[in-house]
Short mmCIF file of C-alpha atoms in Angstrom, two decimals:
data_model
loop_
_atom_site.label_atom_id
_atom_site.label_comp_id
_atom_site.label_asym_id
_atom_site.label_seq_id
_atom_site.Cartn_x
_atom_site.Cartn_y
_atom_site.Cartn_z
CA UNK Q 1 105.52 -171.71 6.95
CA UNK Q 2 103.62 -169.13 8.67
CA UNK Q 3 104.67 -165.39 8.01
CA UNK Q 4 105.11 -162.77 10.67
CA UNK Q 5 102.00 -160.69 9.43
CA UNK Q 6 101.16 -158.11 11.92
CA UNK Q 7 103.92 -158.83 14.33
CA UNK Q 8 106.18 -157.70 11.56
CA UNK Q 9 104.86 -154.15 12.15
CA UNK Q 10 105.16 -154.58 15.85
CA UNK Q 11 108.83 -155.81 15.44
CA UNK Q 12 109.85 -152.64 13.44
CA UNK Q 13 108.14 -150.27 16.05
CA UNK Q 14 110.09 -152.40 18.71
CA UNK Q 15 106.87 -153.25 20.58
CA UNK Q 16 107.52 -157.05 20.77
CA UNK Q 17 108.68 -158.63 24.04
CA UNK Q 18 111.87 -160.15 24.33
CA UNK Q 19 111.18 -163.96 23.47
CA UNK Q 20 108.64 -162.86 20.75
CA UNK Q 21 111.21 -160.65 19.03
CA UNK Q 22 113.94 -163.43 19.17
CA UNK Q 23 111.53 -165.72 17.39
CA UNK Q 24 110.51 -163.10 14.83
CA UNK Q 25 114.24 -162.37 14.08
CA UNK Q 26 114.87 -166.22 13.72
CA UNK Q 27 111.96 -166.22 11.06
CA UNK Q 28 113.28 -163.17 9.48
CA UNK Q 29 116.57 -164.91 8.88
CA UNK Q 30 114.89 -167.72 7.11
CA UNK Q 31 112.14 -165.94 5.30
CA UNK Q 32 113.01 -163.60 2.41
CA UNK Q 33 109.33 -162.39 1.91
CA UNK Q 34 109.17 -161.45 5.46
CA UNK Q 35 112.75 -159.80 5.50
CA UNK Q 36 111.82 -157.80 2.65
CA UNK Q 37 108.55 -156.61 4.01
CA UNK Q 38 110.33 -155.68 7.27
CA UNK Q 39 112.98 -153.76 5.24
CA UNK Q 40 110.22 -151.94 3.44
CA UNK Q 41 108.50 -151.03 6.59
CA UNK Q 42 111.71 -149.59 8.07
CA UNK Q 43 112.43 -147.46 5.23
CA UNK Q 44 108.99 -146.06 5.21
CA UNK Q 45 109.20 -145.19 8.93
CA UNK Q 46 112.67 -143.35 8.56
CA UNK Q 47 111.04 -141.37 5.65
CA UNK Q 48 107.90 -140.46 7.96
CA UNK Q 49 110.33 -139.55 10.53
CA UNK Q 50 112.37 -137.38 8.29
CA UNK Q 51 109.24 -135.61 7.25
CA UNK Q 52 108.47 -134.94 11.07
CA UNK Q 53 111.66 -133.19 11.36
CA UNK Q 54 111.05 -130.86 8.38
CA UNK Q 55 107.80 -129.52 10.03
CA UNK Q 56 107.79 -125.67 10.58
CA UNK Q 57 108.83 -124.30 13.94
CA UNK Q 58 106.31 -123.90 16.67
CA UNK Q 59 106.33 -120.01 16.78
CA UNK Q 60 105.92 -119.88 12.90
CA UNK Q 61 102.71 -121.93 13.35
CA UNK Q 62 101.47 -119.81 16.08
CA UNK Q 63 102.03 -116.77 14.03
CA UNK Q 64 100.43 -118.21 10.92
CA UNK Q 65 97.36 -119.27 12.90
CA UNK Q 66 97.10 -115.85 14.73
CA UNK Q 67 96.84 -114.18 11.26
CA UNK Q 68 93.96 -116.37 10.39
CA UNK Q 69 91.69 -114.94 13.37
CA UNK Q 70 88.93 -114.94 14.07
CA UNK Q 71 89.30 -118.02 11.94
CA UNK Q 72 85.53 -119.14 11.67
CA UNK Q 73 84.22 -119.77 8.28
CA UNK Q 74 82.12 -117.22 6.46
CA UNK Q 75 78.61 -117.81 6.72
CA UNK Q 76 77.20 -119.50 3.64
CA UNK Q 77 75.46 -116.91 1.18
CA UNK Q 78 71.53 -117.24 1.61
CA UNK Q 79 69.49 -115.72 -1.00
CA UNK Q 80 66.08 -114.35 -0.25
CA UNK Q 81 63.09 -116.28 -1.66
CA UNK Q 82 60.59 -114.27 -3.55
CA UNK Q 83 58.14 -112.46 -1.23
CA UNK Q 84 60.55 -112.88 1.76
CA UNK Q 85 61.44 -109.35 3.27
CA UNK Q 86 64.46 -110.44 5.20
CA UNK Q 87 66.73 -113.02 5.50
CA UNK Q 88 66.63 -115.30 8.29
CA UNK Q 89 68.87 -114.46 11.08
CA UNK Q 90 69.99 -118.06 12.09
CA UNK Q 91 72.46 -119.76 9.56
CA UNK Q 92 72.90 -122.99 11.51
CA UNK Q 93 71.12 -124.78 14.34
CA UNK Q 94 71.16 -123.18 17.58
CA UNK Q 95 74.03 -124.73 19.84
CA UNK Q 96 72.28 -125.63 23.11
CA UNK Q 97 74.89 -127.61 24.49
CA UNK Q 98 76.48 -126.20 27.82
CA UNK Q 99 79.23 -123.57 27.27
CA UNK Q 100 81.90 -125.60 29.13
CA UNK Q 101 81.13 -128.92 26.91
CA UNK Q 102 81.30 -126.64 23.63
CA UNK Q 103 84.37 -127.33 21.62
CA UNK Q 104 86.61 -124.45 21.33
CA UNK Q 105 87.36 -123.27 17.85
CA UNK Q 106 90.93 -123.55 16.56
CA UNK Q 107 91.25 -119.73 16.39
CA UNK Q 108 90.06 -119.19 20.03
CA UNK Q 109 92.46 -122.00 21.30
CA UNK Q 110 95.33 -120.50 19.73
CA UNK Q 111 94.35 -116.95 20.31
CA UNK Q 112 97.02 -114.80 21.76
CA UNK Q 113 96.46 -111.13 23.59
CA UNK Q 114 97.27 -108.78 20.59
CA UNK Q 115 100.08 -106.15 21.69
CA UNK Q 116 97.64 -103.36 20.51
CA UNK Q 117 95.23 -103.92 23.48
CA UNK Q 118 98.02 -103.12 25.84
CA UNK Q 119 98.76 -100.20 24.02
CA UNK Q 120 95.20 -98.95 24.09
CA UNK Q 121 95.24 -99.83 27.88
CA UNK Q 122 98.16 -97.86 28.58
CA UNK Q 123 97.18 -94.89 26.28
CA UNK Q 124 93.89 -94.68 28.13
CA UNK Q 125 95.56 -94.88 31.75
CA UNK Q 126 97.87 -92.20 30.64
CA UNK Q 127 95.04 -90.03 29.23
CA UNK Q 128 92.95 -90.36 32.38
CA UNK Q 129 96.10 -89.38 34.57
CA UNK Q 130 96.96 -86.50 32.13
CA UNK Q 131 93.40 -85.12 32.31
CA UNK Q 132 92.98 -85.71 36.12
CA UNK Q 133 96.44 -83.73 36.52
CA UNK Q 134 95.36 -81.01 34.24
CA UNK Q 135 91.87 -80.70 35.98
CA UNK Q 136 93.57 -80.56 39.63
CA UNK Q 137 96.15 -77.93 38.41
CA UNK Q 138 93.39 -75.83 36.71
CA UNK Q 139 90.97 -76.14 39.75
CA UNK Q 140 93.34 -74.47 42.24
CA UNK Q 141 91.88 -71.27 43.60
CA UNK Q 142 93.74 -68.12 42.20
CA UNK Q 143 95.61 -66.40 45.12
CA UNK Q 144 95.58 -62.72 46.14
CA UNK Q 145 92.10 -62.07 45.02
CA UNK Q 146 90.44 -58.88 45.86
CA UNK Q 147 88.17 -58.65 48.74
CA UNK Q 148 84.57 -57.43 47.30
CA UNK Q 149 81.73 -55.62 48.87
CA UNK Q 150 79.19 -55.50 46.22
CA UNK Q 151 77.38 -52.23 45.72
CA UNK Q 152 73.84 -53.72 46.24
CA UNK Q 153 72.14 -50.42 45.85
CA UNK Q 154 73.76 -49.84 42.52
CA UNK Q 155 72.99 -53.16 41.57
CA UNK Q 156 69.23 -52.63 42.51
CA UNK Q 157 68.89 -49.79 40.08
CA UNK Q 158 70.74 -51.66 37.31
CA UNK Q 159 68.16 -54.51 37.99
CA UNK Q 160 65.21 -52.45 37.70
CA UNK Q 161 66.34 -50.33 34.68
CA UNK Q 162 66.98 -53.65 32.73
CA UNK Q 163 63.52 -55.22 33.67
CA UNK Q 164 61.25 -52.08 33.20
CA UNK Q 165 60.68 -51.40 36.83
CA UNK Q 166 60.99 -48.64 39.08
CA UNK Q 167 64.49 -48.47 40.53
CA UNK Q 168 64.16 -48.70 44.37
CA UNK Q 169 66.54 -48.12 47.22
CA UNK Q 170 66.81 -50.23 50.01
CA UNK Q 171 63.50 -50.12 51.99
CA UNK Q 172 63.29 -51.72 55.43
CA UNK Q 173 60.80 -54.41 56.00
CA UNK Q 174 57.32 -53.63 57.26
CA UNK Q 175 55.55 -55.50 59.97
CA UNK Q 176 53.81 -58.74 58.84
CA UNK Q 177 50.72 -58.00 57.25
CA UNK Q 178 47.32 -59.72 57.46
CA UNK Q 179 46.86 -60.04 54.02
CA UNK Q 180 49.98 -61.48 53.05
CA UNK Q 181 50.30 -64.90 51.71
CA UNK E 1 55.23 -114.02 7.46
CA UNK E 2 54.02 -110.73 5.82
CA UNK E 3 51.51 -110.21 8.71
CA UNK E 4 54.19 -110.67 11.27
CA UNK E 5 56.58 -108.37 9.40
CA UNK E 6 53.79 -105.73 9.20
CA UNK E 7 52.81 -105.92 12.75
CA UNK E 8 56.46 -105.68 13.69
CA UNK E 9 56.96 -102.63 11.61
CA UNK E 10 53.81 -100.94 13.10
CA UNK E 11 55.25 -101.80 16.58
CA UNK E 12 58.56 -100.43 15.80
CA UNK E 13 56.97 -97.28 14.26
CA UNK E 14 54.71 -96.71 17.38
CA UNK E 15 57.66 -97.05 19.84
CA UNK E 16 59.53 -94.57 17.69
CA UNK E 17 56.51 -92.33 17.52
CA UNK E 18 56.10 -92.66 21.46
CA UNK E 19 59.91 -91.85 22.10
CA UNK E 20 59.60 -88.72 19.83
CA UNK E 21 56.55 -87.49 21.63
CA UNK E 22 58.21 -88.07 24.92
CA UNK E 23 61.30 -86.06 23.67
CA UNK E 24 59.14 -83.02 22.51
CA UNK E 25 57.38 -83.17 26.06
CA UNK E 26 60.38 -83.42 28.29
CA UNK E 27 62.34 -80.70 26.29
CA UNK E 28 61.68 -76.98 26.48
CA UNK E 29 60.35 -74.25 24.25
CA UNK E 30 59.05 -76.14 21.27
CA UNK E 31 56.74 -78.22 23.49
CA UNK E 32 55.60 -75.26 25.67
CA UNK E 33 55.33 -73.02 22.48
CA UNK E 34 53.00 -75.79 20.93
CA UNK E 35 51.05 -76.47 24.04
CA UNK E 36 50.53 -72.83 25.28
CA UNK E 37 48.62 -70.80 22.77
CA UNK E 38 48.42 -67.06 23.37
CA UNK E 39 45.84 -64.66 22.34
CA UNK E 40 47.40 -62.31 19.67
CA UNK E 41 44.97 -59.40 20.76
CA UNK E 42 46.20 -59.89 24.47
CA UNK E 43 49.84 -59.91 23.33
CA UNK E 44 49.18 -56.65 21.22
CA UNK E 45 47.69 -54.89 24.42
CA UNK E 46 50.93 -55.90 26.28
CA UNK E 47 53.07 -54.61 23.42
CA UNK E 48 51.27 -51.38 23.02
CA UNK E 49 51.45 -50.79 26.92
CA UNK E 50 55.15 -50.66 26.60
CA UNK E 51 55.02 -48.19 23.79
CA UNK E 52 52.30 -46.14 25.46
CA UNK E 53 54.58 -45.81 28.57
CA UNK E 54 56.87 -43.90 26.29
CA UNK E 55 54.61 -41.98 24.45
CA UNK E 56 51.85 -40.99 26.79
CA UNK E 57 52.35 -38.05 29.26
CA UNK E 58 51.22 -38.80 32.77
CA UNK E 59 51.70 -38.40 36.49
CA UNK E 60 50.61 -40.50 39.29
CA UNK E 61 51.64 -42.53 42.28
CA UNK E 62 52.63 -46.10 42.02
CA UNK E 63 52.50 -48.51 44.93
CA UNK E 64 54.89 -51.34 44.98
CA UNK E 65 54.80 -54.25 47.35
CA UNK E 66 56.37 -57.59 47.41
CA UNK E 67 55.99 -60.52 49.91
CA UNK E 68 59.03 -62.41 51.21
CA UNK E 69 58.81 -66.24 51.95
CA UNK E 70 58.29 -65.40 55.74
CA UNK E 71 55.19 -63.32 54.85
CA UNK E 72 56.77 -60.13 55.35
CA UNK E 73 55.60 -57.23 53.10
CA UNK E 74 57.72 -54.61 51.81
CA UNK E 75 56.06 -51.57 50.27
CA UNK E 76 57.29 -48.48 48.54
CA UNK E 77 55.25 -45.46 47.09
CA UNK E 78 56.77 -43.76 44.25
CA UNK E 79 55.47 -40.40 42.65
CA UNK E 80 56.05 -40.82 38.92
CA UNK E 81 55.94 -38.29 36.08
CA UNK E 82 56.49 -38.80 32.52
CA UNK E 83 57.01 -36.29 29.73
CA UNK E 84 57.40 -37.95 26.30
CA UNK E 85 60.60 -37.26 24.46
CA UNK E 86 62.21 -36.23 27.97
CA UNK E 87 61.91 -39.36 30.32
CA UNK E 88 60.42 -40.41 33.66
CA UNK E 89 61.02 -38.74 37.02
CA UNK E 90 60.58 -40.89 39.83
CA UNK E 91 60.57 -39.89 43.48
CA UNK E 92 60.43 -42.72 45.86
CA UNK E 93 58.18 -41.87 49.06
CA UNK E 94 58.08 -45.08 50.79
CA UNK E 95 56.17 -45.37 53.95
CA UNK E 96 58.41 -48.29 55.05
CA UNK E 97 61.64 -47.43 53.44
CA UNK E 98 64.35 -45.89 55.51
CA UNK E 99 65.67 -44.13 52.42
CA UNK E 100 64.06 -42.59 49.37
CA UNK E 101 65.32 -40.44 46.63
CA UNK E 102 64.72 -39.27 43.14
CA UNK E 103 65.64 -40.53 39.93
CA UNK E 104 65.38 -39.86 36.26
CA UNK E 105 65.02 -42.33 33.50
CA UNK E 106 65.41 -40.75 29.84
CA UNK E 107 63.24 -41.93 27.13
CA UNK E 108 66.06 -42.34 24.64
CA UNK E 109 66.50 -46.10 25.64
CA UNK E 110 64.16 -48.47 23.89
CA UNK E 111 65.48 -51.26 26.01
CA UNK E 112 63.44 -50.65 29.13
CA UNK E 113 59.86 -51.14 29.45
CA UNK E 114 58.99 -47.84 30.79
CA UNK E 115 57.77 -48.98 34.23
CA UNK E 116 55.64 -51.73 32.84
CA UNK E 117 57.57 -54.38 34.59
CA UNK E 118 58.80 -56.04 31.35
CA UNK E 119 60.92 -55.08 28.40
CA UNK E 120 60.49 -56.33 24.61
CA UNK E 121 62.82 -59.18 25.09
CA UNK E 122 60.79 -60.27 28.06
CA UNK E 123 57.55 -59.90 26.24
CA UNK E 124 58.92 -62.52 23.96
CA UNK E 125 59.86 -64.91 26.71
CA UNK E 126 56.45 -64.37 28.21
CA UNK E 127 54.70 -65.50 25.06
CA UNK E 128 57.16 -68.40 24.78
CA UNK E 129 56.53 -69.58 28.37
CA UNK E 130 52.96 -68.88 29.21
CA UNK E 131 49.60 -68.61 27.54
CA UNK E 132 48.86 -64.87 27.43
CA UNK E 133 44.98 -64.45 27.23
CA UNK E 134 42.48 -61.78 27.96
CA UNK E 135 40.53 -62.11 31.15
CA UNK E 136 37.70 -59.63 31.05
CA UNK E 137 37.69 -56.23 32.41
CA UNK E 138 38.64 -54.56 35.43
CA UNK E 139 39.14 -51.27 37.22
CA UNK E 140 42.06 -49.61 38.62
CA UNK E 141 42.03 -46.13 40.27
CA UNK E 142 38.48 -45.46 38.90
CA UNK E 143 39.71 -46.32 35.24
CA UNK E 144 38.42 -49.22 33.25
CA UNK E 145 40.95 -51.68 32.43
CA UNK E 146 41.46 -54.80 29.98
CA UNK E 147 42.70 -57.66 32.28
CA UNK E 148 45.18 -59.89 30.81
CA UNK E 149 46.60 -63.15 32.32
CA UNK E 150 49.64 -65.24 31.67
CA UNK E 151 48.85 -68.83 32.47
CA UNK E 152 50.76 -71.59 33.05
CA UNK E 153 50.32 -75.10 31.26
CA UNK E 154 48.06 -76.14 34.01
CA UNK E 155 45.72 -73.24 33.52
CA UNK E 156 46.94 -71.41 36.64
CA UNK E 157 47.53 -67.72 36.42
CA UNK E 158 51.12 -66.71 36.87
CA UNK E 159 50.88 -62.83 36.18
CA UNK E 160 48.05 -60.66 35.53
CA UNK E 161 48.02 -57.23 33.94
CA UNK E 162 45.55 -54.36 33.91
CA UNK E 163 45.84 -52.05 30.81
CA UNK E 164 44.08 -49.02 30.87
CA UNK E 165 41.20 -48.71 28.22
CA UNK E 166 41.93 -45.23 27.33
CA UNK E 167 45.66 -44.71 27.26
CA UNK E 168 47.01 -48.34 27.01
CA UNK E 169 49.21 -47.57 30.03
CA UNK E 170 49.96 -50.37 32.27
CA UNK E 171 48.21 -49.59 35.51
CA UNK E 172 48.61 -52.79 37.67
CA UNK E 173 50.71 -55.78 37.73
CA UNK E 174 50.57 -58.84 39.66
CA UNK E 175 52.97 -61.78 39.94
CA UNK E 176 51.41 -64.76 41.51
CA UNK E 177 52.76 -68.15 42.90
CA UNK E 178 51.62 -71.56 42.19
CA UNK E 179 49.05 -71.20 44.88
CA UNK E 180 47.60 -68.20 43.26
CA UNK E 181 49.09 -65.70 46.01
CA UNK E 182 50.53 -62.54 45.19
CA UNK E 183 54.26 -62.33 45.60
CA UNK E 184 54.74 -58.97 43.89
CA UNK E 185 52.26 -56.26 43.15
CA UNK E 186 52.64 -52.87 41.44
CA UNK E 187 49.60 -50.35 40.60
CA UNK E 188 48.87 -46.86 40.44
CA UNK E 189 46.81 -45.73 43.20
CA UNK E 190 46.47 -42.55 41.27
CA UNK E 191 46.91 -41.42 37.71
CA UNK E 192 46.39 -38.38 35.28
CA UNK E 193 47.12 -38.77 31.93
CA UNK E 194 48.08 -35.27 31.35
CA UNK E 195 51.34 -33.20 30.88
CA UNK E 196 52.58 -33.23 34.44
CA UNK E 197 52.59 -29.69 35.87
CA UNK E 198 55.85 -30.46 37.51
CA UNK E 199 57.64 -30.62 34.28
CA UNK E 200 59.68 -27.76 34.95
CA UNK E 201 60.62 -29.20 38.22
CA UNK E 202 61.68 -32.32 36.55
CA UNK E 203 63.90 -30.51 34.19
CA UNK E 204 65.51 -28.06 36.74
CA UNK E 205 65.84 -29.91 40.08
CA UNK E 206 68.85 -32.01 40.66
CA UNK E 207 68.35 -35.56 39.33
CA UNK E 208 70.05 -38.66 39.25
CA UNK E 209 69.99 -39.78 35.74
CA UNK E 210 69.70 -43.69 35.58
CA UNK E 211 70.68 -45.82 32.46
CA UNK E 212 71.63 -49.41 32.30
CA UNK E 213 75.32 -49.90 32.12
CA UNK E 214 76.37 -48.96 28.81
CA UNK E 215 78.69 -51.94 28.03
CA UNK E 216 76.26 -54.56 26.62
CA UNK E 217 77.86 -58.09 26.40
CA UNK E 218 77.01 -59.95 23.06
CA UNK E 219 77.37 -63.69 22.40
CA UNK E 220 81.20 -63.43 21.60
CA UNK E 221 81.82 -61.40 24.74
CA UNK E 222 80.04 -64.03 26.84
CA UNK E 223 82.05 -66.82 25.10
CA UNK E 224 85.17 -64.92 26.07
CA UNK E 225 84.01 -64.67 29.63
CA UNK E 226 83.39 -68.28 29.66
CA UNK E 227 86.84 -69.04 28.21
CA UNK E 228 88.46 -67.03 30.96
CA UNK E 229 86.57 -68.92 33.79
CA UNK E 230 83.61 -66.73 34.48
CA UNK E 231 80.45 -68.67 35.28
CA UNK E 232 78.04 -67.79 32.77
CA UNK E 233 74.80 -69.55 32.34
CA UNK E 234 72.57 -69.52 29.50
CA UNK E 235 69.65 -70.79 31.33
CA UNK E 236 68.58 -71.29 34.83
CA UNK E 237 66.01 -73.65 36.23
CA UNK E 238 62.05 -72.76 35.76
CA UNK E 239 62.83 -71.76 32.18
CA UNK E 240 64.68 -68.54 33.14
CA UNK E 241 66.69 -67.43 29.97
CA UNK E 242 69.37 -65.04 29.75
CA UNK E 243 67.89 -62.02 27.91
CA UNK E 244 70.29 -59.44 28.80
CA UNK E 245 74.27 -59.13 29.95
CA UNK E 246 76.01 -56.08 30.69
CA UNK E 247 79.27 -55.06 32.21
CA UNK E 248 80.34 -52.31 34.42
CA UNK E 249 84.04 -51.60 33.51
CA UNK E 250 86.64 -50.48 36.08
CA UNK E 251 89.21 -51.89 38.44
CA UNK E 252 86.99 -54.69 39.47
CA UNK E 253 84.45 -55.25 36.52
CA UNK E 254 81.12 -56.58 37.37
CA UNK E 255 78.97 -58.75 35.08
CA UNK E 256 75.44 -58.26 35.32
CA UNK E 257 73.28 -61.28 33.79
CA UNK E 258 69.65 -60.72 33.68
CA UNK E 259 67.33 -63.78 33.35
CA UNK E 260 63.57 -64.23 33.03
CA UNK E 261 60.73 -66.41 31.87
CA UNK E 262 58.78 -63.31 30.93
CA UNK E 263 57.20 -62.54 34.46
CA UNK E 264 60.10 -63.14 36.93
CA UNK E 265 63.19 -61.39 36.80
CA UNK E 266 66.67 -62.91 38.36
CA UNK E 267 69.59 -60.56 38.05
CA UNK E 268 72.87 -62.15 38.80
CA UNK E 269 75.81 -59.92 39.39
CA UNK E 270 79.23 -61.42 39.27
CA UNK E 271 82.63 -59.81 40.49
CA UNK E 272 85.94 -61.44 40.90
CA UNK E 273 87.14 -61.97 44.24
CA UNK E 274 86.31 -63.02 47.78
CA UNK E 275 83.18 -61.69 49.90
CA UNK E 276 83.74 -58.92 52.45
CA UNK E 277 82.11 -60.11 55.50
CA UNK E 278 80.87 -56.70 56.21
CA UNK E 279 78.76 -56.69 53.32
CA UNK E 280 76.68 -59.37 54.52
CA UNK E 281 76.61 -58.31 58.44
CA UNK E 282 73.01 -57.44 58.30
CA UNK E 283 71.87 -60.40 55.99
CA UNK E 284 70.85 -63.90 57.48
CA UNK E 285 72.74 -66.91 56.78
CA UNK E 286 70.80 -69.82 55.11
CA UNK E 287 71.29 -73.12 53.15
CA UNK E 288 70.45 -73.35 49.53
CA UNK E 289 71.26 -76.50 47.55
CA UNK E 290 73.45 -77.74 50.63
CA UNK E 291 75.56 -74.63 50.55
CA UNK E 292 75.54 -71.25 52.80
CA UNK E 293 74.28 -68.19 51.25
CA UNK E 294 73.39 -64.80 52.73
CA UNK E 295 69.71 -63.68 52.19
CA UNK E 296 67.99 -60.42 52.50
CA UNK E 297 64.25 -60.12 51.74
CA UNK E 298 63.47 -56.62 50.81
CA UNK E 299 61.18 -55.32 48.05
CA UNK E 300 63.55 -57.78 46.06
CA UNK E 301 64.72 -61.06 47.25
CA UNK E 302 68.41 -60.86 47.44
CA UNK E 303 70.92 -63.53 47.86
CA UNK E 304 74.88 -63.17 48.06
CA UNK E 305 77.74 -65.67 48.49
CA UNK E 306 81.26 -66.41 47.04
CA UNK E 307 82.55 -69.23 45.31
CA UNK E 308 85.60 -70.39 43.16
CA UNK E 309 87.08 -66.92 43.30
CA UNK E 310 83.82 -65.01 42.39
CA UNK E 311 81.24 -63.10 44.41
CA UNK E 312 77.76 -63.50 43.27
CA UNK E 313 74.78 -61.25 44.24
CA UNK E 314 71.36 -62.22 42.97
CA UNK E 315 68.53 -59.78 43.11
CA UNK E 316 65.00 -60.99 42.02
CA UNK E 317 61.58 -60.36 41.52
CA UNK E 318 60.14 -63.76 41.53
CA UNK E 319 58.42 -66.30 43.68
CA UNK E 320 60.84 -67.77 46.52
CA UNK E 321 60.86 -71.30 44.87
CA UNK E 322 62.19 -69.73 41.78
CA UNK E 323 64.85 -67.70 43.46
CA UNK E 324 66.04 -70.76 45.35
CA UNK E 325 66.17 -72.97 42.40
CA UNK E 326 68.16 -70.32 40.55
CA UNK E 327 70.56 -69.82 43.37
CA UNK E 328 71.06 -73.49 43.80
CA UNK E 329 71.84 -73.84 40.14
CA UNK E 330 74.62 -71.25 40.27
CA UNK E 331 78.11 -72.33 41.23
CA UNK E 332 78.97 -72.81 44.80
CA UNK E 333 82.48 -73.60 46.20
CA UNK E 334 83.04 -76.98 46.54
CA UNK E 335 86.02 -77.85 48.87
CA UNK E 336 88.59 -80.69 49.01
CA UNK E 337 90.19 -82.96 46.28
CA UNK E 338 87.13 -83.72 44.43
CA UNK E 339 85.82 -80.12 44.71
CA UNK E 340 88.95 -79.10 43.17
CA UNK E 341 88.88 -81.89 40.54
CA UNK E 342 85.34 -80.78 39.64
CA UNK E 343 86.33 -77.16 39.32
CA UNK E 344 89.07 -78.08 37.04
CA UNK E 345 87.14 -80.22 34.80
CA UNK E 346 84.69 -77.50 34.62
CA UNK E 347 87.20 -74.89 33.65
CA UNK E 348 88.90 -77.23 31.17
CA UNK E 349 85.46 -77.69 29.60
CA UNK E 350 84.89 -74.09 29.28
CA UNK E 351 88.27 -73.60 27.77
CA UNK E 352 87.34 -76.43 25.12
CA UNK E 353 84.03 -75.06 24.49
CA UNK E 354 83.55 -71.42 25.62
CA UNK E 355 80.09 -71.35 24.20
CA UNK E 356 78.67 -74.33 26.17
#
C-alpha cells in the first residue's frame, strides 16, 4: 500500500484538486498511519496559526523599531598595530553598487519623521517672522524730527581745534592755479 | 606609512602657516605695525615739535592752502603769535577768504597739537599706520629744517614735515596723495622765535577764545549713543580710527566724531533731525556710494546729508578718495520695505550689542 507522503501536507493545506483530494480521503479512511500523520499536521498548523494571532500590534512594532534608530550595528573595535599612528578609516569594504540598488537598512526602511523636526521648523519660522516684524517696526523713521541747519563755521573751528590746526572760517575758492594737481 | 604620515603632517602644517600669514596680512594693525618700521628719532622730533609749539614764543605768518578734487586751490594767510603759558592768537588775513577774524587758543589744553597739524593721539596713529623716517634736511623761510616723511607700505610719501633745527617748531607740513601731489599744505612764510611784540594786543584786544567742546565722550558714552540708535562708527575705511569724540550739549545735541590715520583728519558731526534745505543752497549735489550728498570744497572738504533721522556734516583734511570712502561708509537713507527692514535690523543689533 502506497502512503500519501508529500500529498498529505498538500491535503492539510487544502492545496489538492477535487479528484485528488477524494482519493486522498479514501486512502486516509483505510490507512491508520496516514490518518495519524494527517492529524498531527493539522494540530501543528493550528498551533502555528495561534502563535501568529499572538504577535504584537503593528504600531507597537513600529515604535519599537523606531527606538532602535539609527539601527546600524556598531563598528567593530579596531586596535592600532604597533607603529601605526592612526586607525584605518574604512572598517568595511566600500560599497560600489549603485545607490538605487543598495538594500535599505531596516532602520531606514522603518524611519518615521520625528515630531521634533516639525517643532524645530515651526520654531525657526516663528523666530524669523518675529525678528522680521520687530526689525520692520524698529526701522520706522521717527516722526516730528526737528529741522536742522548745521552750523558749519562752528564745526570748522571744532574740527581744527581737535586736530591741531588753525581754525579757519569759510574762505571762498580761488581761481584754478597752475601748480595745482 | 610613516613617511606618508610625516608628509601629510608637513602639508597640513604648511597650509595652516599660509592661512595664518594670510590672516596677518589681510587684517589691520598688527600687520602694518610689523611691516612699517619707524625711525624712533623721527618720531621723537615730531613729538618734540608738538611740545615746542606750546613752550616756544614765536610770531609769524602761516600760509595754508588746499586743493580740491577739481583742482581748485583755496588759500588762507594767518598771522600767528604765541606766548607760552598764555596761548596762541590767530588772525586770519586770507587773500581769498570772504571773511576773516581773530581767535585765541589757550595753552592750557594738552589735547591740541599747537598748530602742528596733529595731536598726541594722532601721532600714535601716524606711527601705527605709516613708516615715519628722517628724509634729510630742508629749508623753510630761511631756516634749516629736518625733513621727516610718513611713508606708506609701498614706500611713497603720504606726509612730509619740516622741523626747525633751532626751535623744534613745525614749520611746514604737506599732505600728499598716492601720486605724490600735495592736497594740503601749511607752512610759515615768516617766523620769528621771539616773544611777540604784540603780546599786549593779544591780551587786551577783544578776542574769541576757542576751545574744543568740553563734553568729551568716553567709551561708555559712545555705547549709550549706539544703544539709542546714534550711528557711531569705531573705524572708517583707509585705516581711519576714531580718536576723539565730543558732544555739544543743548536743545539739539551735536556729536563730533574725529577720525584719523595720523595724517588725514575726518570730522563727522551728527545731529538728530532732518536737513534744512537752505543749509545746502550753495553746495553742489553729488552722488557718493550710490546716494545723494551735498559737497563743498573749501579749505576743507565738506559733505552734508540726512539719513535715518540724523543729519551728517563731514569736514575733512584728507585726499579726496579718502573722504569719498569715508562718506560712502557712513549711513545713508535706504528707502522702501528692505531699507526699513535693514534699518530695523541694524537698530536691533545695536540694542543687543551697543559696543559693536
